[in-house]
Tab-separated table of C-alpha atoms in Angstrom:
chain	number	residue	atom	x	y	z
G	42	MET	CA	26.819	20.729	25.241
G	43	LYS	CA	27.873	18.860	22.087
G	44	LYS	CA	25.486	16.015	22.933
G	45	SER	CA	22.619	18.500	23.299
G	46	ILE	CA	23.331	20.073	19.930
G	47	VAL	CA	23.574	16.671	18.252
G	48	PHE	CA	20.315	15.556	19.909
G	49	VAL	CA	18.490	18.706	18.760
G	50	PHE	CA	19.870	18.318	15.227
G	51	ILE	CA	18.845	14.646	14.985
G	52	THR	CA	15.394	15.406	16.389
G	53	MET	CA	14.873	18.202	13.864
G	54	LEU	CA	16.066	15.957	11.048
G	55	LEU	CA	13.695	13.159	12.022
G	56	VAL	CA	10.732	15.510	12.362
G	57	SER	CA	11.432	17.161	9.014
G	58	CYS	CA	11.693	13.767	7.297
G	59	SER	CA	8.522	12.334	8.740
G	60	VAL	CA	5.723	11.574	6.309
G	61	GLU	CA	2.433	13.343	6.756
G	62	ASN	CA	-0.438	10.997	7.584
G	63	PRO	CA	-3.396	12.188	5.530
G	64	THR	CA	-6.880	10.800	6.113
G	65	GLU	CA	-8.060	11.348	2.533
G	66	PHE	CA	-6.546	10.732	-0.879
G	67	SER	CA	-5.677	13.738	-3.017
G	68	GLU	CA	-7.762	14.411	-6.117
G	69	LYS	CA	-4.727	13.569	-8.272
G	70	ALA	CA	-4.234	10.230	-6.510
G	71	LEU	CA	-7.938	9.407	-6.868
G	72	ASN	CA	-7.754	10.088	-10.600
G	73	ASP	CA	-4.574	8.091	-11.230
G	74	VAL	CA	-5.244	5.266	-13.701
G	75	PHE	CA	-4.487	1.635	-12.899
G	76	THR	CA	-4.773	-1.520	-15.004
G	77	SER	CA	-6.943	-4.347	-13.687
G	78	ILE	CA	-5.927	-7.992	-13.916
G	79	ASN	CA	-8.416	-8.152	-16.866
G	80	ASN	CA	-6.548	-5.330	-18.667
G	81	GLU	CA	-9.223	-2.705	-17.975
G	82	GLU	CA	-8.164	0.820	-17.146
G	83	VAL	CA	-9.687	2.064	-13.923
G	84	LYS	CA	-9.219	5.172	-11.814
G	85	PHE	CA	-8.225	4.659	-8.197
G	86	LYS	CA	-11.451	6.329	-7.021
G	87	GLU	CA	-13.414	3.636	-8.917
G	88	ILE	CA	-11.459	0.935	-7.086
G	89	LEU	CA	-12.383	2.547	-3.765
G	90	GLU	CA	-16.017	2.922	-4.856
G	91	LYS	CA	-16.130	-0.805	-5.673
G	92	ASN	CA	-15.171	-1.476	-2.032
G	93	LYS	CA	-17.322	1.229	-0.433
G	94	GLY	CA	-18.369	0.396	3.120
G	95	LYS	CA	-15.614	-2.198	3.586
G	96	LYS	CA	-12.380	-2.015	5.477
G	97	ILE	CA	-9.543	-2.216	2.931
G	98	VAL	CA	-5.901	-3.241	3.221
G	99	ILE	CA	-3.764	-1.876	0.403
G	100	ASP	CA	-0.490	-3.649	-0.336
G	101	VAL	CA	1.829	-1.725	-2.669
G	102	TRP	CA	4.277	-4.346	-3.864
G	103	ALA	CA	6.186	-5.885	-6.788
G	104	SER	CA	6.978	-9.496	-7.637
G	105	TRP	CA	10.724	-8.677	-7.804
G	106	CYS	CA	10.765	-7.075	-4.331
G	107	LYS	CA	12.518	-9.252	-1.741
G	108	ASP	CA	10.899	-7.506	1.244
G	109	CYS	CA	7.470	-7.790	-0.398
G	110	LEU	CA	7.922	-11.517	-0.904
G	111	GLU	CA	9.153	-12.005	2.679
G	112	ASN	CA	5.983	-10.301	3.982
G	113	LEU	CA	3.567	-12.363	1.859
G	114	PRO	CA	3.135	-15.273	4.303
G	115	ASP	CA	2.069	-12.763	6.970
G	116	VAL	CA	-0.239	-10.996	4.501
G	117	LYS	CA	-1.876	-14.308	3.579
G	118	LYS	CA	-2.275	-15.247	7.253
G	119	GLN	CA	-3.830	-11.879	7.997
G	120	GLN	CA	-6.191	-12.322	5.037
G	121	GLU	CA	-7.378	-15.646	6.450
G	122	GLU	CA	-7.960	-14.070	9.870
G	123	ASN	CA	-9.809	-11.051	8.394
G	124	SER	CA	-11.912	-12.517	5.588
G	125	GLU	CA	-14.361	-9.594	5.717
G	126	VAL	CA	-11.590	-7.142	4.766
G	127	ALA	CA	-10.933	-6.303	1.092
G	128	TYR	CA	-7.285	-6.763	0.075
G	129	LEU	CA	-6.004	-4.619	-2.786
G	130	TYR	CA	-2.629	-5.414	-4.297
G	131	LEU	CA	-1.176	-2.475	-6.227
G	132	SER	CA	1.806	-3.613	-8.260
G	133	LEU	CA	4.919	-1.685	-9.169
G	134	ASP	CA	6.230	-4.471	-11.389
G	135	ARG	CA	8.175	-3.424	-14.460
G	136	ASP	CA	5.567	-4.704	-16.908
G	137	LEU	CA	2.131	-6.323	-17.063
G	138	ASP	CA	3.435	-9.809	-17.870
G	139	SER	CA	5.799	-9.893	-14.854
G	140	TRP	CA	3.002	-8.656	-12.625
G	141	LYS	CA	0.423	-11.211	-13.824
G	142	GLU	CA	2.958	-14.043	-13.601
G	143	GLY	CA	3.812	-12.970	-10.032
G	144	VAL	CA	0.139	-12.937	-8.968
G	145	LYS	CA	-0.341	-16.420	-10.426
G	146	ARG	CA	2.940	-17.896	-9.136
G	147	LEU	CA	2.431	-16.517	-5.626
G	148	LYS	CA	-1.269	-17.487	-5.545
G	149	LEU	CA	-2.350	-14.083	-4.290
G	150	LYS	CA	-6.025	-13.741	-3.435
G	151	GLY	CA	-7.650	-10.360	-3.564
G	152	GLN	CA	-8.063	-7.523	-6.029
G	153	HIS	CA	-5.098	-6.825	-8.278
G	154	TYR	CA	-4.114	-3.648	-10.071
G	155	PHE	CA	-1.015	-2.497	-11.910
G	156	MET	CA	0.227	1.023	-11.134
G	157	LYS	CA	0.641	2.298	-14.699
G	158	SER	CA	2.110	5.598	-13.536
G	159	GLY	CA	4.656	3.853	-11.296
G	160	TRP	CA	6.635	5.349	-8.452
G	161	GLU	CA	6.563	8.866	-9.902
G	162	GLY	CA	2.876	8.983	-10.832
G	163	SER	CA	0.192	10.859	-8.929
G	164	PHE	CA	-0.590	7.934	-6.632
G	165	GLY	CA	3.075	7.146	-5.915
G	166	LYS	CA	3.806	10.798	-5.195
G	167	PHE	CA	0.807	11.037	-2.875
G	168	LEU	CA	2.205	8.093	-0.905
G	169	ALA	CA	5.699	9.649	-0.991
G	170	LEU	CA	6.935	6.190	-1.966
G	171	SER	CA	10.520	5.477	-1.078
G	172	TRP	CA	10.230	1.786	-0.214
G	173	ILE	CA	7.988	-1.193	-0.780
G	174	PRO	CA	6.132	-3.026	0.495
G	175	ARG	CA	3.885	-0.258	1.691
G	176	TYR	CA	0.662	-0.918	3.548
G	177	LEU	CA	-2.372	1.271	4.080
G	178	VAL	CA	-5.671	0.590	5.803
G	179	ILE	CA	-8.838	2.345	4.700
G	180	ASP	CA	-11.742	2.318	7.156
G	181	GLU	CA	-15.395	1.630	6.326
G	182	GLU	CA	-16.048	5.357	5.853
G	183	GLY	CA	-13.327	5.564	3.204
G	184	LYS	CA	-10.815	7.401	5.407
G	185	ILE	CA	-7.143	6.470	5.508
G	186	ALA	CA	-6.704	4.930	8.962
G	187	VAL	CA	-3.123	3.676	8.479
G	188	PHE	CA	-0.897	5.447	5.971
G	189	ASN	CA	2.774	4.584	6.134
G	190	LYS	CA	3.694	1.075	7.249
G	191	THR	CA	6.228	-1.304	5.708
G	192	LYS	CA	5.397	-4.397	7.782
G	193	ILE	CA	1.954	-5.991	7.607
G	194	THR	CA	2.501	-7.209	11.179
G	195	ASP	CA	2.841	-3.637	12.486
G	196	SER	CA	0.790	-3.264	15.674
G	197	VAL	CA	-0.990	-0.199	14.243
G	198	ILE	CA	-2.341	-2.305	11.357
G	199	ILE	CA	-3.345	-5.168	13.648
G	200	LYS	CA	-5.147	-2.763	15.992
G	201	GLU	CA	-7.002	-1.080	13.127
G	202	LEU	CA	-8.163	-4.394	11.700
G	203	LYS	CA	-9.592	-5.448	15.067
G	204	LYS	CA	-11.773	-2.320	15.330
């Protein structure tokens, strides 16, 4: 009996803590403002528009993040294997200089943006960020195909990229 109650409690806890998997970005997330590597302010919806019709991998990361850095070799390998896919790096670094130095030092290829609003901004809240790295895949129609993954090697990401 005790085992049954514990099982039910744990199941309810896990279900209540699960993150919703939306297929579209909220209006607030789309209007959140990022800084480009060239210091231009750009709304997230403009970043998506720039990549319209392409499959997109979004990597939410920071140059100080140990797990982010450990995943980078796999991200780079995946980039080589999927050259037709757009790779967006959205940084949660503490400041612009640290972010730009990290991009340069780590030789990251792709499109780079700084999340001005940080963890608690509209975009971060939409993602329900609690950990980075965080990976998303956007399909060619602009829908969120993969929402909440912390490993770029996750089978769901691999499967989506092969479609």
